PDB file of C-alpha atoms and ligand atoms in Angstrom:
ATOM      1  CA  UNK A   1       0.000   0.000   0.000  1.00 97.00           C
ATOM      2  CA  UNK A   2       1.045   3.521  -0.953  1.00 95.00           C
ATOM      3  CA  UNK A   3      -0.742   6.800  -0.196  1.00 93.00           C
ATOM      4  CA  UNK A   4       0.553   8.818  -3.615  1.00 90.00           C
ATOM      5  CA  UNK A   5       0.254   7.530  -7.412  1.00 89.00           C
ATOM      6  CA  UNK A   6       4.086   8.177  -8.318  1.00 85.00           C
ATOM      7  CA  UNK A   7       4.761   5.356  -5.840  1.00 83.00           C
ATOM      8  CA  UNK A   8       2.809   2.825  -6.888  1.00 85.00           C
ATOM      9  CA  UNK A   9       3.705   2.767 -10.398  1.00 85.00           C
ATOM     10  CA  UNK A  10       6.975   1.640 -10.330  1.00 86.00           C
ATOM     11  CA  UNK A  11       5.915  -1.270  -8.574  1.00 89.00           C
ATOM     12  CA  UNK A  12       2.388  -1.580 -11.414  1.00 87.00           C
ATOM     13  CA  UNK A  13       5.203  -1.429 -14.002  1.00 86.00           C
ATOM     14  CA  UNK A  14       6.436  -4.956 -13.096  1.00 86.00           C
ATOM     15  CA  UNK A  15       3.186  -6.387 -12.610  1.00 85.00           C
ATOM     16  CA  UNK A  16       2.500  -7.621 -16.616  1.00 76.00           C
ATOM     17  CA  UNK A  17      -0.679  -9.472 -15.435  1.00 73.00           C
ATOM     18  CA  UNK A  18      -2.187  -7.507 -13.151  1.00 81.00           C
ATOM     19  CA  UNK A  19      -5.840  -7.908 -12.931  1.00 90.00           C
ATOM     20  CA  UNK A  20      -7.330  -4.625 -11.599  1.00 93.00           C
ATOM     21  CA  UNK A  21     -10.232  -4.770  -9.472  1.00 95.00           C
ATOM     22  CA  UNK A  22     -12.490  -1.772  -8.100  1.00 95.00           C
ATOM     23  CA  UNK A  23     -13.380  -1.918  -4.340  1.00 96.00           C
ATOM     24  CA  UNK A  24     -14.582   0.877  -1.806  1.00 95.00           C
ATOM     25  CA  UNK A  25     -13.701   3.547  -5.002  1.00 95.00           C
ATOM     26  CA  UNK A  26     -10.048   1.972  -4.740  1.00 95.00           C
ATOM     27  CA  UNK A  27      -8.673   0.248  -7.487  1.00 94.00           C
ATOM     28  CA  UNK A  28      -6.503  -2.884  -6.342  1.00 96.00           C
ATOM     29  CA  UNK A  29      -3.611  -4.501  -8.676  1.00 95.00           C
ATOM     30  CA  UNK A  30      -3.516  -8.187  -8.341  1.00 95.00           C
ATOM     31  CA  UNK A  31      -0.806  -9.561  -9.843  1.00 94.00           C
ATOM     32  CA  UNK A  32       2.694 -11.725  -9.165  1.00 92.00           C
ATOM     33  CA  UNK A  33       5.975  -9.416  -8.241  1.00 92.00           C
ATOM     34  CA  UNK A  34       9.038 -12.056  -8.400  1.00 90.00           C
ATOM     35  CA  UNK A  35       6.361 -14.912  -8.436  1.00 89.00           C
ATOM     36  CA  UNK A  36       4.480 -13.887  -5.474  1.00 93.00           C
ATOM     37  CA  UNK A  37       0.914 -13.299  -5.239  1.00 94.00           C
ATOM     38  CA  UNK A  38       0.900  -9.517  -4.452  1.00 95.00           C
ATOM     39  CA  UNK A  39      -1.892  -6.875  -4.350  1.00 96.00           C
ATOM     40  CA  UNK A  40      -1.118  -3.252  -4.797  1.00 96.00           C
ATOM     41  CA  UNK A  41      -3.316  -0.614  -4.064  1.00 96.00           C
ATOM     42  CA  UNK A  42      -3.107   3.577  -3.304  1.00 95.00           C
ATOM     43  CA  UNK A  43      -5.001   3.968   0.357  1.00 95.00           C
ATOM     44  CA  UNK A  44      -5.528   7.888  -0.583  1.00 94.00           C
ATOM     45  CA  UNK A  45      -4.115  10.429   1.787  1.00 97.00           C
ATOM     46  CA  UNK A  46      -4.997   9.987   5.726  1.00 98.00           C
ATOM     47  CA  UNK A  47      -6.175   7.655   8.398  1.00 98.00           C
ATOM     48  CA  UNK A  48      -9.985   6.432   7.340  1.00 98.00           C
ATOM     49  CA  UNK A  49      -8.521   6.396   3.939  1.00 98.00           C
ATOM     50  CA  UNK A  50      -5.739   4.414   4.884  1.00 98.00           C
ATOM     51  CA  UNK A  51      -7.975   2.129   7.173  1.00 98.00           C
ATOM     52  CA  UNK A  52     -10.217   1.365   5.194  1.00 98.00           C
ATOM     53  CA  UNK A  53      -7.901   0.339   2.647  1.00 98.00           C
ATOM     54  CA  UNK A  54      -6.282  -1.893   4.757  1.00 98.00           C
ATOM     55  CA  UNK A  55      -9.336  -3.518   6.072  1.00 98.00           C
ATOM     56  CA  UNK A  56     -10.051  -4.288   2.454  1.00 98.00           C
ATOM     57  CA  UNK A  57      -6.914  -5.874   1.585  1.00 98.00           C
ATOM     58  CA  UNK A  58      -7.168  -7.903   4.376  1.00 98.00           C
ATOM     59  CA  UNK A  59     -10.740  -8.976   4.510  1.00 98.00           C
ATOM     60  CA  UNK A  60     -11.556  -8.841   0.683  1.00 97.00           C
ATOM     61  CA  UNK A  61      -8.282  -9.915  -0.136  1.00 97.00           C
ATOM     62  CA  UNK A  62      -7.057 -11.943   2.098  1.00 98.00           C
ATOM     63  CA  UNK A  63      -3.716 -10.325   2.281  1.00 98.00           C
ATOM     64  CA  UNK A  64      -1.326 -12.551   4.750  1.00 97.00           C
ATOM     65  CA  UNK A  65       0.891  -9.770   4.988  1.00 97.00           C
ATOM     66  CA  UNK A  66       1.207  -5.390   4.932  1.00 98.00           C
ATOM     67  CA  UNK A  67       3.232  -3.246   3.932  1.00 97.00           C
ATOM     68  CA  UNK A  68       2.850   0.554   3.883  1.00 97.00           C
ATOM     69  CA  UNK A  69       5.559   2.547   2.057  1.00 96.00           C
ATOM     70  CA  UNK A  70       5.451   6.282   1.590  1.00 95.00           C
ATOM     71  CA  UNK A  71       7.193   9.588   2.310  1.00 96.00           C
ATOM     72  CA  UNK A  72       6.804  11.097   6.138  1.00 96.00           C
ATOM     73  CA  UNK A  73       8.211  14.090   7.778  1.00 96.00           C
ATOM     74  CA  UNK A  74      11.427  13.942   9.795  1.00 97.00           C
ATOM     75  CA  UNK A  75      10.683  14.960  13.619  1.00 97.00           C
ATOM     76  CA  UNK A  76      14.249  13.095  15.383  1.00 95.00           C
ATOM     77  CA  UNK A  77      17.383  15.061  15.406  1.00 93.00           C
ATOM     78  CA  UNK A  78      19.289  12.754  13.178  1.00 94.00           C
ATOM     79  CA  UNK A  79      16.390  11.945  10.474  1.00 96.00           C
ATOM     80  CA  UNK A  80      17.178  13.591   7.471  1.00 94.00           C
ATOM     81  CA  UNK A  81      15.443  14.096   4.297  1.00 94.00           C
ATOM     82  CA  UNK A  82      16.678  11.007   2.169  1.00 95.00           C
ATOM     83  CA  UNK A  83      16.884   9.129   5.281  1.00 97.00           C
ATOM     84  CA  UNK A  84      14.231   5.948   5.488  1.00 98.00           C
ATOM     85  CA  UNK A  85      12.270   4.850   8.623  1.00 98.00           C
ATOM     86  CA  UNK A  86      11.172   1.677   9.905  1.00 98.00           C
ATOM     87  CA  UNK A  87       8.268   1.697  12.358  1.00 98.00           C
ATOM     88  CA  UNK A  88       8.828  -0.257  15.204  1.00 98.00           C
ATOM     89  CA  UNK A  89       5.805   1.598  17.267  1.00 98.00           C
ATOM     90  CA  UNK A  90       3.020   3.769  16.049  1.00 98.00           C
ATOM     91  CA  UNK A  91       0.681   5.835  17.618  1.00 98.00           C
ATOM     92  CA  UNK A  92      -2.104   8.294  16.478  1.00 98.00           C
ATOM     93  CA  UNK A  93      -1.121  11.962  17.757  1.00 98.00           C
ATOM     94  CA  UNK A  94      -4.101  13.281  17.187  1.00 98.00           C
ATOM     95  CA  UNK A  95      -6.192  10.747  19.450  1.00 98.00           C
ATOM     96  CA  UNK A  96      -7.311  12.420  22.444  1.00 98.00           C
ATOM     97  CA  UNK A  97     -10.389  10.892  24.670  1.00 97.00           C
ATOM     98  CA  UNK A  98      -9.242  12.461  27.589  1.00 96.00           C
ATOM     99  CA  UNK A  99     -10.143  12.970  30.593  1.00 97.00           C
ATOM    100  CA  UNK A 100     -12.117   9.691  29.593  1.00 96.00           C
ATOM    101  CA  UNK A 101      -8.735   7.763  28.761  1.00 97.00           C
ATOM    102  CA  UNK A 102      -4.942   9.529  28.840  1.00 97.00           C
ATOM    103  CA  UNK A 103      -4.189  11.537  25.754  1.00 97.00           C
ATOM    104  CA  UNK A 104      -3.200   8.535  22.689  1.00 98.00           C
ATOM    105  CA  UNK A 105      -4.819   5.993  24.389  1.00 98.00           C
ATOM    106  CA  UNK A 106      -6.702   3.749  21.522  1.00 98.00           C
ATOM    107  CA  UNK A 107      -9.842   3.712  23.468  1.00 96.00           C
ATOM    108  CA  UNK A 108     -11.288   0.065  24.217  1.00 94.00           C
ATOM    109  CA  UNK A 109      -7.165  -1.615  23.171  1.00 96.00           C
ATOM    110  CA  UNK A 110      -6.023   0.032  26.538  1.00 97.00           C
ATOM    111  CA  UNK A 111      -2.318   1.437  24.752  1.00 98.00           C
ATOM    112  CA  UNK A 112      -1.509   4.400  22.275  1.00 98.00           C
ATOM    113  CA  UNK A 113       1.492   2.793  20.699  1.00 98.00           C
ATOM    114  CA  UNK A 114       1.329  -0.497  18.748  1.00 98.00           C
ATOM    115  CA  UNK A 115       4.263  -2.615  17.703  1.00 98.00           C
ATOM    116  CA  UNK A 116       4.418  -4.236  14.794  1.00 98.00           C
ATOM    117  CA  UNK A 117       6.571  -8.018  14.981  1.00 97.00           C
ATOM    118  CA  UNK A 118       9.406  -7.501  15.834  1.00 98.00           C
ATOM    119  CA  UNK A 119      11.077 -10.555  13.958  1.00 97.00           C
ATOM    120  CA  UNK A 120       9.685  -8.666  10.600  1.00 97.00           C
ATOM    121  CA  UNK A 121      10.848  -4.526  11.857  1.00 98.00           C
ATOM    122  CA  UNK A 122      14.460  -7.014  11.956  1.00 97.00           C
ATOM    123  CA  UNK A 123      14.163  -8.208   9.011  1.00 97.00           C
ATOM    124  CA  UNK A 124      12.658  -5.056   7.040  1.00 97.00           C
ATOM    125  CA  UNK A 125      15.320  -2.979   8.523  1.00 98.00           C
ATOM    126  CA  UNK A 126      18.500  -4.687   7.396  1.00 97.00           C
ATOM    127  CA  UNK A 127      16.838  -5.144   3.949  1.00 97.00           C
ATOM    128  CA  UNK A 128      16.851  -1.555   3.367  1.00 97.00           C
ATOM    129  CA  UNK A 129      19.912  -0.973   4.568  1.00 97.00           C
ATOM    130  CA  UNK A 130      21.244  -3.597   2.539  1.00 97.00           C
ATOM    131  CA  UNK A 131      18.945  -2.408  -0.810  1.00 97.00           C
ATOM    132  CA  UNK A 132      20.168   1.167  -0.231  1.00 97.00           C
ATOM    133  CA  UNK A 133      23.163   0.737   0.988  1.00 97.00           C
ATOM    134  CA  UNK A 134      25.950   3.067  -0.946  1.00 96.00           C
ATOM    135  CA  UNK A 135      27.629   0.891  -2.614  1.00 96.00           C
ATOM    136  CA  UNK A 136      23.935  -0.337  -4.404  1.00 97.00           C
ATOM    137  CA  UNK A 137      23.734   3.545  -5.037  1.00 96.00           C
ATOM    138  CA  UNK A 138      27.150   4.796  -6.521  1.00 95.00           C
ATOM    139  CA  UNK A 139      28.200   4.791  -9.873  1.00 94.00           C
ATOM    140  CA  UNK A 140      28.344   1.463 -11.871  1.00 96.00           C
ATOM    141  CA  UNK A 141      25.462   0.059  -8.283  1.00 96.00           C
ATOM    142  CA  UNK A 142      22.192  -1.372  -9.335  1.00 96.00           C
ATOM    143  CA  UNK A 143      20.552   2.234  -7.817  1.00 96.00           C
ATOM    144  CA  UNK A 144      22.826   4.746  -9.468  1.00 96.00           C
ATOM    145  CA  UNK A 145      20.257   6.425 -11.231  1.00 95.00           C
ATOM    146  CA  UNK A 146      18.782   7.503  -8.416  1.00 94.00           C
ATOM    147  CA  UNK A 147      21.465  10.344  -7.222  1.00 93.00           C
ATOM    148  CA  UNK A 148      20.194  11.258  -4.119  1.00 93.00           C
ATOM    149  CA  UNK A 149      23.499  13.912  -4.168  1.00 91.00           C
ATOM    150  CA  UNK A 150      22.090  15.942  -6.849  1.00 88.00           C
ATOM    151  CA  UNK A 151      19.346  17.105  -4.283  1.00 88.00           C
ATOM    152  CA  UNK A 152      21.938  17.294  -1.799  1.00 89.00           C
ATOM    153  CA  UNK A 153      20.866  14.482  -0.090  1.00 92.00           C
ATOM    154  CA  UNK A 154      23.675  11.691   1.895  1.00 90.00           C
ATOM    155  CA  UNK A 155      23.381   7.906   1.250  1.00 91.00           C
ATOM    156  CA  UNK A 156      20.418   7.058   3.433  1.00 96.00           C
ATOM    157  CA  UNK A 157      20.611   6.163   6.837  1.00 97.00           C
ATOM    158  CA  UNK A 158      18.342   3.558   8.019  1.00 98.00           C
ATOM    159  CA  UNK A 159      16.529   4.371  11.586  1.00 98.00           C
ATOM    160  CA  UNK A 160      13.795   2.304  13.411  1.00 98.00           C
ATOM    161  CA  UNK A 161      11.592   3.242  15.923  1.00 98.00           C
ATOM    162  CA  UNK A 162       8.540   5.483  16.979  1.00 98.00           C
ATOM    163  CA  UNK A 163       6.448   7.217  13.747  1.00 98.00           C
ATOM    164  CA  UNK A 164       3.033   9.368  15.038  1.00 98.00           C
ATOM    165  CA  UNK A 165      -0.116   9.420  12.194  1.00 98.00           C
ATOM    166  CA  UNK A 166      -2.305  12.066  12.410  1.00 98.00           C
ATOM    167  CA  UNK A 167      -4.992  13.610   9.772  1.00 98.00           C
ATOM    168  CA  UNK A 168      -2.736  16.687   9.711  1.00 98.00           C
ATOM    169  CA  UNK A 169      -0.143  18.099   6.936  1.00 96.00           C
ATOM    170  CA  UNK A 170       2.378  19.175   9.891  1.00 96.00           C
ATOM    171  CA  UNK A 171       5.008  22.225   8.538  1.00 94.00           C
ATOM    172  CA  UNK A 172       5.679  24.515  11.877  1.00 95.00           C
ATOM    173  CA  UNK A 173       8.178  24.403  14.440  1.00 95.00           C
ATOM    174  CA  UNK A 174       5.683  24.669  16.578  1.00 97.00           C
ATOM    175  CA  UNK A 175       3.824  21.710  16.142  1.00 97.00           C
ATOM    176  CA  UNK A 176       6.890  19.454  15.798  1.00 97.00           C
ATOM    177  CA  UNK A 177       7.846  21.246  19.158  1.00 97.00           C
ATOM    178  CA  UNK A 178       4.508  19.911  20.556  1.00 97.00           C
ATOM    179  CA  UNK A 179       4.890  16.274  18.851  1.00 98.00           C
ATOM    180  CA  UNK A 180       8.160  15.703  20.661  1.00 97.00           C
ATOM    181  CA  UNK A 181       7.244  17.105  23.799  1.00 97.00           C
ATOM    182  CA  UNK A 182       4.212  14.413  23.722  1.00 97.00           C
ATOM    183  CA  UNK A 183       6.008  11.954  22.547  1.00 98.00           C
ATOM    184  CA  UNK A 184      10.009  11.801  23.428  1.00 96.00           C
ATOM    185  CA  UNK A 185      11.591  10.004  20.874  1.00 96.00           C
ATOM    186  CA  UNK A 186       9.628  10.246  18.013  1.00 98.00           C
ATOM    187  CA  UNK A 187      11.234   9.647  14.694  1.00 98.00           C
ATOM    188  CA  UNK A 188       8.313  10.574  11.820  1.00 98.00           C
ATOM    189  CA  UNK A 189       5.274  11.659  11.268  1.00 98.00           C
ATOM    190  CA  UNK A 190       2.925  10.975   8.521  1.00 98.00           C
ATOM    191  CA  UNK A 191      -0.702  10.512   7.874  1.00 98.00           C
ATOM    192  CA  UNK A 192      -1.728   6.796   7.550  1.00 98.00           C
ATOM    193  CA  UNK A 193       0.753   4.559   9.242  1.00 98.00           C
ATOM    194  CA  UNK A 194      -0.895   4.052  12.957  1.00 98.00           C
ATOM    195  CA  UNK A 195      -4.101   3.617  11.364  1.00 98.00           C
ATOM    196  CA  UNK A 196      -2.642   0.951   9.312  1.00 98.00           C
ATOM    197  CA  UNK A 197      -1.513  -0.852  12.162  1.00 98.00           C
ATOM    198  CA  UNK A 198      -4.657  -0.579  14.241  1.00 98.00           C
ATOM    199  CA  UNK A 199      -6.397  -2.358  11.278  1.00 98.00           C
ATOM    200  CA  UNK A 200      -3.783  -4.937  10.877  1.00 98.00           C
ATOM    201  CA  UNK A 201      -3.593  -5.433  14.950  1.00 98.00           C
ATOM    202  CA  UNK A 202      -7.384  -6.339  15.097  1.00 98.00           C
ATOM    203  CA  UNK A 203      -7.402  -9.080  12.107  1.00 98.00           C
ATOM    204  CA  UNK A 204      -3.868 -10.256  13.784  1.00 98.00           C
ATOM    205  CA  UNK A 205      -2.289  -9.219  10.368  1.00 98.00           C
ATOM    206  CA  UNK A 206       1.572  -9.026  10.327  1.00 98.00           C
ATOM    207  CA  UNK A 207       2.796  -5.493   9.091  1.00 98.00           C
ATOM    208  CA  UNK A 208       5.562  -3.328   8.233  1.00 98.00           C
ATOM    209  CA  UNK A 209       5.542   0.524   7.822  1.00 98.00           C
ATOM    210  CA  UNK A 210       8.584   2.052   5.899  1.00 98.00           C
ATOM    211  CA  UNK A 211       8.974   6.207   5.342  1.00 97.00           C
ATOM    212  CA  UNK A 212      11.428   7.694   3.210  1.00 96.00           C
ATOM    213  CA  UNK A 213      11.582  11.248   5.061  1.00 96.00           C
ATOM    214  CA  UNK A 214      10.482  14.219   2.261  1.00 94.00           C
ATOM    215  CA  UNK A 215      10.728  17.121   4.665  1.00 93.00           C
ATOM    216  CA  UNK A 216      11.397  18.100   8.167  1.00 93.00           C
ATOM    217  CA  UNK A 217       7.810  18.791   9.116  1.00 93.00           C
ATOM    218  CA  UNK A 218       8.783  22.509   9.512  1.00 90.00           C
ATOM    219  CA  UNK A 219       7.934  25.615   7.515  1.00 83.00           C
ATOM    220  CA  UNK A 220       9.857  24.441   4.377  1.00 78.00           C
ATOM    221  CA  UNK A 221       8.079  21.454   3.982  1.00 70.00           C
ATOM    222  CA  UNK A 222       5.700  21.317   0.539  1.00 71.00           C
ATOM    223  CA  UNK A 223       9.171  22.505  -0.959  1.00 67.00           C
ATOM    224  CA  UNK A 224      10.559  20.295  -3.608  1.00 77.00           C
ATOM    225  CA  UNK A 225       8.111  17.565  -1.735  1.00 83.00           C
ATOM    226  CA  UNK A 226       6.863  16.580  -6.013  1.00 86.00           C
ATOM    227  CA  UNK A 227      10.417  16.472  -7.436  1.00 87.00           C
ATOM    228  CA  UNK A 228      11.255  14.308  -4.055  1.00 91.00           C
ATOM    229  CA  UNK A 229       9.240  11.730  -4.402  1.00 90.00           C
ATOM    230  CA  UNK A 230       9.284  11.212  -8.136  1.00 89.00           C
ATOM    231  CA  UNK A 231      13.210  11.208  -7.833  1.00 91.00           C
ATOM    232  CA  UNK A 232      13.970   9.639  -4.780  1.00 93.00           C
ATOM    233  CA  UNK A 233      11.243   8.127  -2.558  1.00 93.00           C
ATOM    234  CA  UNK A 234       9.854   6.490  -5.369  1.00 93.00           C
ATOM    235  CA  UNK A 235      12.807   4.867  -6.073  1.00 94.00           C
ATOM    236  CA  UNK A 236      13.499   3.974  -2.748  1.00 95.00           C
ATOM    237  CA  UNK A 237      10.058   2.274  -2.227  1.00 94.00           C
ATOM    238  CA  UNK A 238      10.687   0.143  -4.999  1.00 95.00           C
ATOM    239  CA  UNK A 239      13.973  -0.830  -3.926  1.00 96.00           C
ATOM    240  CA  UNK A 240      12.351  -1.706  -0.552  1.00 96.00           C
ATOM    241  CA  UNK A 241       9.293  -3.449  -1.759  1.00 95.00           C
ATOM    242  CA  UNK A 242      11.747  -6.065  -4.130  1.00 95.00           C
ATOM    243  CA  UNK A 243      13.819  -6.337  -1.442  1.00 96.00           C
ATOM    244  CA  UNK A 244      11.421  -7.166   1.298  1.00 95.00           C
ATOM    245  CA  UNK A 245       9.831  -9.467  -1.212  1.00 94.00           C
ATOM    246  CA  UNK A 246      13.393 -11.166  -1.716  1.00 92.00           C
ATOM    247  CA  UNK A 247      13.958 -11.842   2.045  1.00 90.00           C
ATOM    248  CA  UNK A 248      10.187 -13.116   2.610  1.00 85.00           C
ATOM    249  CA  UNK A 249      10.229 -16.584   4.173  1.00 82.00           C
ATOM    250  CA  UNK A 250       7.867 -18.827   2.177  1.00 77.00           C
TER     251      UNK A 250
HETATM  252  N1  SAH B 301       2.177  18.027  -1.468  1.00 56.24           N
HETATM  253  C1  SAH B 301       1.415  16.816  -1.389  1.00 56.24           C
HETATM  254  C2  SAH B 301       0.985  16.657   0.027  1.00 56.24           C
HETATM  255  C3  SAH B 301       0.917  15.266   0.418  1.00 56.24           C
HETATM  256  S1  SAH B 301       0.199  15.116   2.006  1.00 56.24           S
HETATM  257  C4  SAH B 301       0.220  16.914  -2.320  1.00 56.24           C
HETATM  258  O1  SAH B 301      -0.081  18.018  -2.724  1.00 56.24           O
HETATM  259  O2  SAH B 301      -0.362  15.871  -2.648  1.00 56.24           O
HETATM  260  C5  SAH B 301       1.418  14.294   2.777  1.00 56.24           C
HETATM  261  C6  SAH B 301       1.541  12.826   2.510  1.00 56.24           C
HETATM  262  O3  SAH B 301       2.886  12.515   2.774  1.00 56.24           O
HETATM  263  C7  SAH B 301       0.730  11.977   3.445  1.00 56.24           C
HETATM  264  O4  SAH B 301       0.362  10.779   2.806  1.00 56.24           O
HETATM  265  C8  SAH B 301       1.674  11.762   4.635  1.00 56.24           C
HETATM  266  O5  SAH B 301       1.627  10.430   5.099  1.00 56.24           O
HETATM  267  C9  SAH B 301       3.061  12.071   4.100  1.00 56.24           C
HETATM  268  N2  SAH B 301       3.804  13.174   4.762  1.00 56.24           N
HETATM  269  C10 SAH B 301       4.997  13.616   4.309  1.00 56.24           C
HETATM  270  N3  SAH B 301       5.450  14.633   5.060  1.00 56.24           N
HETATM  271  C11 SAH B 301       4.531  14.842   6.032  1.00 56.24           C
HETATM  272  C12 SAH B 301       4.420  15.798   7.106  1.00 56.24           C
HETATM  273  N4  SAH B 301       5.351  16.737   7.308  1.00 56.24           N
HETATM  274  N5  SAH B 301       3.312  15.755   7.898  1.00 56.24           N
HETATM  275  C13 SAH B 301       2.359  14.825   7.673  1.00 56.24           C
HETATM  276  N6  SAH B 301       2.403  13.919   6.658  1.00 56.24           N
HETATM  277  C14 SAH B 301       3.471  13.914   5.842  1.00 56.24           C
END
């Protein structure tokens, strides 16, 4: 699953015999990626978007496994633009029931974050570091077309750990001041991951949730955000979906 179009055809590209099926006003791909059964579909910007696209793929589909790729905004001091993200915990930053139940809380689940397996965050993360690593992205590498330098970007570091959803666009310092004074430690925040992973926690779906970071969530961020993705975190995603396809167990 992918929330923009420019990410998801890379991936239709390769899929010669998809069979295209209309759904909830989504359109899902069926079709075999390095002769697996895979279904590829664009959730559409946001949590109910993303939900119910999820729910689909799992209960229409039958989908034995999730994964989310997309761009996110960088909110931990190290997380560059260029940089990719593995979720290890999400939570929804704008869920807030309280005084009924503290601020996060998923009412009726009793937590705020959720935790994908860890076995898979494992093996998701070192298969992006290993599909991006530099090497796979200088000259004469498999992902030299990419250039990540000519935006000024470094190699990609890989990070794992804490992304917040929420149905906001977030572009001030003082809202990213706010997210990491709620939540110390955050990495990333985007718009469809935790809802994702509420979905996939109720049908006891296994899931992954990977962000190449676009922006830094501050004042600058719709800048370049279209020549980004197209360039580089469409690329990336790719790169991560073959490889995470490469190192699934059968
Ligand atoms: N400029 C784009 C805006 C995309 S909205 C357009 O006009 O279409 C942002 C999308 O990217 C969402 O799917 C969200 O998950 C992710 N995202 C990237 N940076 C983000 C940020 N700073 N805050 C929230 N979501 C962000």
């Amino acid at each position: 699953m992918a929330a923009m179009p420019q990410e998801l055809q890379a991936l239709l590209d390769l899929m010669p015999d998809e069979d295209r099926v209309q759904r909830g006003g989504r359109t899902f791909w069926r079709g075999h990626v390095q002769g697996r059964e895979v279904v590829a579909v664009l959730s559409g910007i946001g949590k109910v978007a993303a939900a119910t696209t999820a729910t689909l793929l799992i209960d229409a589909f039958g989908v034995s496994q999730l994964w989310f790729t997309g761009v996110a905004g960088g909110l931990g001091e190290d997380v560059r633009v260029g940089d990719v993200v593995v979720a290890d915990a999400l939570v929804q930053h704008d869920m807030d029931a309280s005084p009924l139940f503290p601020r996060h809380e998923l009412p009726g689940l009793g937590v705020s974050r959720l935790h994908p397996p860890a076995p898979l965050v494992a093996r998701v993360a070192d298969a992006v570091r290993e599909t991006l690593s530099p090497q796979r992205l200088a000259p004469g590498g498999p992902l030299a077309h990419i250039h990540p330098e000519t935006l000024g970007l470094r190699a990609p570091q890989v990070h794992t750990g804490l992304i917040a959803s929420g149905d906001q666009f977030v572009n001030s310092a003082d809202d990213v001041e706010t997210l990491r004074r709620h939540l110390p430690g955050v990495l990333a925040v985007e718009m469809e991951g935790a809802a994702v992973a509420q979905v996939c926690e109720a049908f006891a779906t296994p899931y992954a949730v990977v962000r190449t970071i676009s922006d830094r969530a501050d004042a600058s961020a719709h800048l370049d955000f279209e020549r980004f993705v197209r360039s580089v975190a469409s690329p990336y995603s790719l790169a991560i979906v073959m490889a995470l396809l490469r190192v699934q167990p059968d």
